[in-house]
Short mmCIF file of C-alpha atoms in Angstrom, two decimals:
data_model
loop_
_atom_site.label_atom_id
_atom_site.label_comp_id
_atom_site.label_asym_id
_atom_site.label_seq_id
_atom_site.Cartn_x
_atom_site.Cartn_y
_atom_site.Cartn_z
CA GLU K 211 118.59 -108.93 -100.28
CA GLU K 212 119.01 -108.37 -104.01
CA GLY K 213 116.26 -110.89 -104.75
CA LEU K 214 113.95 -109.10 -102.35
CA TRP K 215 114.73 -105.77 -104.04
CA GLN K 216 113.91 -107.22 -107.47
CA GLY K 217 110.68 -108.65 -106.04
CA ILE K 218 109.70 -105.26 -104.62
CA LEU K 219 110.31 -103.63 -108.02
CA GLY K 220 108.21 -106.33 -109.68
CA LEU K 221 105.43 -105.89 -107.13
CA GLY K 222 105.51 -102.11 -107.65
CA GLY K 223 105.30 -102.57 -111.42
CA GLY K 224 102.32 -104.88 -111.02
CA LEU K 225 100.58 -102.40 -108.74
CA MET K 226 101.23 -99.56 -111.19
CA GLN K 227 99.73 -101.67 -114.00
CA LEU K 228 96.66 -102.48 -111.87
CA TYR K 229 96.22 -98.82 -110.95
CA PHE K 230 96.31 -97.70 -114.59
CA ARG K 231 93.94 -100.50 -115.63
CA ALA K 232 91.46 -99.48 -112.88
CA GLN K 233 91.65 -95.83 -113.98
CA HIS K 234 90.95 -96.82 -117.59
CA GLU K 235 87.99 -98.99 -116.58
CA ALA K 236 86.57 -96.12 -114.50
CA GLU K 237 87.06 -93.65 -117.35
CA GLY K 238 83.72 -92.54 -118.74
CA VAL K 239 83.62 -92.85 -122.53
CA GLN K 240 81.46 -90.44 -124.51
CA ASP K 241 80.58 -90.42 -128.20
CA VAL K 242 81.63 -86.78 -128.42
CA LEU K 243 83.78 -84.95 -125.90
CA GLU K 244 83.56 -81.17 -125.96
CA VAL K 245 86.64 -79.19 -124.91
CA ASN K 246 86.75 -75.39 -125.25
CA GLY K 247 83.91 -75.44 -127.77
CA VAL K 248 85.53 -78.12 -129.97
CA GLY K 249 83.83 -81.50 -130.35
CA TYR K 250 86.16 -84.52 -130.29
CA GLY K 251 84.74 -87.83 -131.54
CA TYR K 252 85.56 -91.08 -129.75
CA ARG K 253 87.95 -93.18 -131.85
CA GLY K 254 88.51 -96.15 -129.57
CA GLY K 255 91.27 -96.94 -127.13
CA ARG K 256 94.91 -96.03 -127.41
CA ALA K 257 97.73 -97.50 -125.39
CA ARG K 258 101.00 -95.85 -124.47
CA TRP K 259 104.04 -97.00 -122.58
CA TYR K 260 104.91 -95.42 -119.27
CA VAL K 261 108.28 -95.97 -117.59
CA SER K 262 108.00 -95.71 -113.82
CA LEU K 263 110.53 -96.37 -111.07
CA PHE K 264 109.15 -99.92 -111.07
CA GLY K 265 109.64 -100.52 -114.78
CA GLU K 266 107.61 -100.15 -117.93
CA VAL K 267 103.83 -100.48 -117.85
CA GLN K 268 101.12 -99.97 -120.45
CA VAL K 269 98.45 -97.32 -120.01
CA GLU K 270 95.17 -97.86 -121.89
CA ARG K 271 93.00 -94.81 -122.39
CA ALA K 272 90.15 -93.47 -124.50
CA TYR K 273 91.19 -91.58 -127.62
CA TYR K 274 89.20 -88.71 -129.10
CA TRP K 275 89.89 -86.92 -132.36
CA SER K 276 88.84 -83.71 -134.07
CA ALA K 277 90.01 -82.25 -137.38
CA GLU K 278 90.19 -78.89 -135.65
CA GLY K 279 92.03 -79.94 -132.48
CA GLY K 280 93.79 -83.21 -133.35
CA GLY K 281 93.99 -86.14 -130.92
CA LEU K 282 93.14 -86.06 -127.24
CA CYS K 283 93.33 -88.56 -124.37
CA PRO K 284 91.64 -87.03 -121.30
CA LEU K 285 92.99 -89.71 -118.97
CA ASP K 286 96.54 -88.44 -119.61
CA GLY K 287 95.60 -85.14 -118.00
CA ALA K 288 93.60 -86.75 -115.22
CA LEU K 289 96.60 -88.93 -114.29
CA SER K 290 99.12 -86.09 -114.85
CA LEU K 291 101.07 -88.24 -117.27
CA PRO K 292 104.06 -86.46 -118.76
CA GLU K 293 104.35 -86.04 -122.53
CA ARG K 294 107.45 -88.20 -122.45
CA ARG K 295 107.16 -91.88 -121.64
CA TYR K 296 109.30 -91.47 -118.52
CA SER K 297 107.51 -90.66 -115.27
CA ASP K 298 108.27 -87.44 -113.48
CA SER K 299 109.92 -89.49 -110.72
CA VAL K 300 112.25 -91.20 -113.20
CA GLN K 301 113.12 -87.89 -114.87
CA GLU K 302 113.73 -86.27 -111.49
CA ARG K 303 116.10 -89.02 -110.34
CA LEU K 304 117.90 -88.98 -113.68
CA GLY K 305 118.43 -85.24 -113.32
CA GLU K 306 119.63 -85.55 -109.71
CA VAL K 307 122.14 -88.31 -110.47
CA ASN K 308 123.27 -86.60 -113.67
CA VAL K 309 124.29 -83.51 -111.67
CA TRP K 310 126.86 -85.52 -109.70
CA VAL K 311 128.17 -88.12 -112.15
CA PRO K 312 128.78 -88.31 -115.91
CA GLN K 313 125.82 -89.21 -118.13
CA GLU K 314 126.99 -92.74 -118.92
CA ASP K 315 127.44 -93.45 -115.21
CA SER K 316 124.00 -91.98 -114.43
CA LEU K 317 122.38 -94.33 -116.89
CA GLU K 318 124.37 -97.31 -115.60
CA LEU K 319 123.34 -96.54 -112.00
CA LEU K 320 119.64 -96.38 -112.86
CA GLU K 321 119.92 -99.60 -114.82
CA ARG K 322 121.72 -101.35 -111.96
CA TRP K 323 119.45 -99.99 -109.21
CA LEU K 324 116.07 -100.04 -110.96
CA GLY K 325 116.58 -102.15 -114.08
CA LEU K 326 115.72 -99.20 -116.33
CA LYS K 327 117.49 -99.04 -119.69
CA ILE K 328 117.25 -95.42 -120.71
CA PRO K 329 118.93 -94.14 -123.89
CA LYS K 330 121.49 -91.37 -123.45
CA ARG K 331 119.56 -89.13 -125.83
CA SER K 332 116.46 -89.39 -123.61
CA LEU K 333 118.53 -88.28 -120.61
CA GLN K 334 119.89 -85.32 -122.55
CA SER K 335 116.51 -84.17 -123.86
CA SER K 336 114.94 -84.59 -120.40
CA SER K 337 117.71 -82.46 -118.87
CA ASN K 338 117.21 -79.81 -121.55
CA GLU K 339 113.46 -79.72 -120.88
CA GLN K 340 113.95 -79.45 -117.12
CA ALA K 341 116.40 -76.59 -117.59
CA LEU K 342 113.62 -74.53 -119.19
CA TYR K 343 111.83 -74.36 -115.82
CA VAL K 344 114.74 -73.14 -113.71
CA ALA K 345 114.09 -69.41 -114.19
CA ASP K 346 110.36 -69.85 -113.46
CA TYR K 347 111.19 -71.82 -110.31
CA TYR K 348 113.38 -69.06 -108.93
CA GLN K 349 110.87 -66.36 -109.88
CA GLN K 350 108.12 -67.99 -107.82
CA HIS K 351 110.15 -67.44 -104.64
CA PRO K 352 110.33 -63.74 -103.75
CA VAL K 353 113.74 -62.35 -102.99
CA VAL K 354 114.12 -61.29 -99.37
CA VAL K 355 115.16 -57.66 -99.21
CA VAL K 356 117.57 -56.98 -96.36
CA PRO K 357 117.48 -53.38 -95.08
CA ALA K 358 120.78 -51.55 -95.46
CA GLN K 359 121.13 -50.92 -91.71
CA ASP K 360 121.05 -54.64 -90.86
CA ILE K 361 124.33 -56.28 -89.91
CA ILE K 362 125.10 -59.77 -91.02
CA LEU K 363 127.26 -61.90 -88.73
CA VAL K 364 129.01 -64.81 -90.37
CA ALA K 365 130.62 -67.57 -88.33
CA THR K 366 132.24 -70.72 -89.65
CA ALA K 367 133.34 -73.92 -88.00
CA ASP K 368 134.92 -77.02 -89.42
CA GLY K 369 134.25 -79.27 -86.44
CA LYS K 370 137.79 -80.63 -86.44
CA GLY K 371 138.89 -79.22 -83.12
CA ILE K 372 142.29 -77.77 -82.36
CA PRO K 373 145.16 -79.15 -84.42
CA MET K 374 147.99 -80.50 -82.29
CA THR K 375 151.60 -81.07 -83.22
CA ARG K 376 154.23 -83.25 -81.55
CA ALA K 377 155.71 -80.13 -79.97
CA ASP K 378 152.41 -79.59 -78.16
CA SER K 379 152.26 -83.17 -76.87
CA PRO K 380 153.52 -84.23 -73.46
CA PRO K 381 156.84 -86.13 -73.48
CA LEU K 382 156.62 -89.87 -74.10
CA GLN K 383 157.04 -92.00 -71.02
CA SER K 384 159.00 -95.17 -71.29
#
């Protein structure tokens, strides 16, 4: 089973690499790319590393540069690549695991399950960045206003049934 799991991760990594290669080959390269009135000149290809749930893959993409706007890789936006090298899925799982277990254990679990070796500092900075979006997340969901005349009924149940003691039990028969 473990060998099959490792094979699936390897297959996923290969598919991710093929997907990114196909996107790069389909990317239209222009001598000058205009964005918001600024002309960016084509400066060749640039590669970056991307860590997915299936491991690390390389993403090739066209690189444009302008003295006014700096460097730009349009494929990053088209593929919704995060600024960090870790995919959104990896960062999400890191955050979820990190809520329940200490940081060192979170990193050990991801390494054992997915083979990802992620530095502790990357986990900490990812968590800090995700925390910046919490307030915005809650603001996008309107608060339900309950009219004052409404009555709220609360019922609880533990599903354990009725506790019985020896005194409640029928006498033992011998």
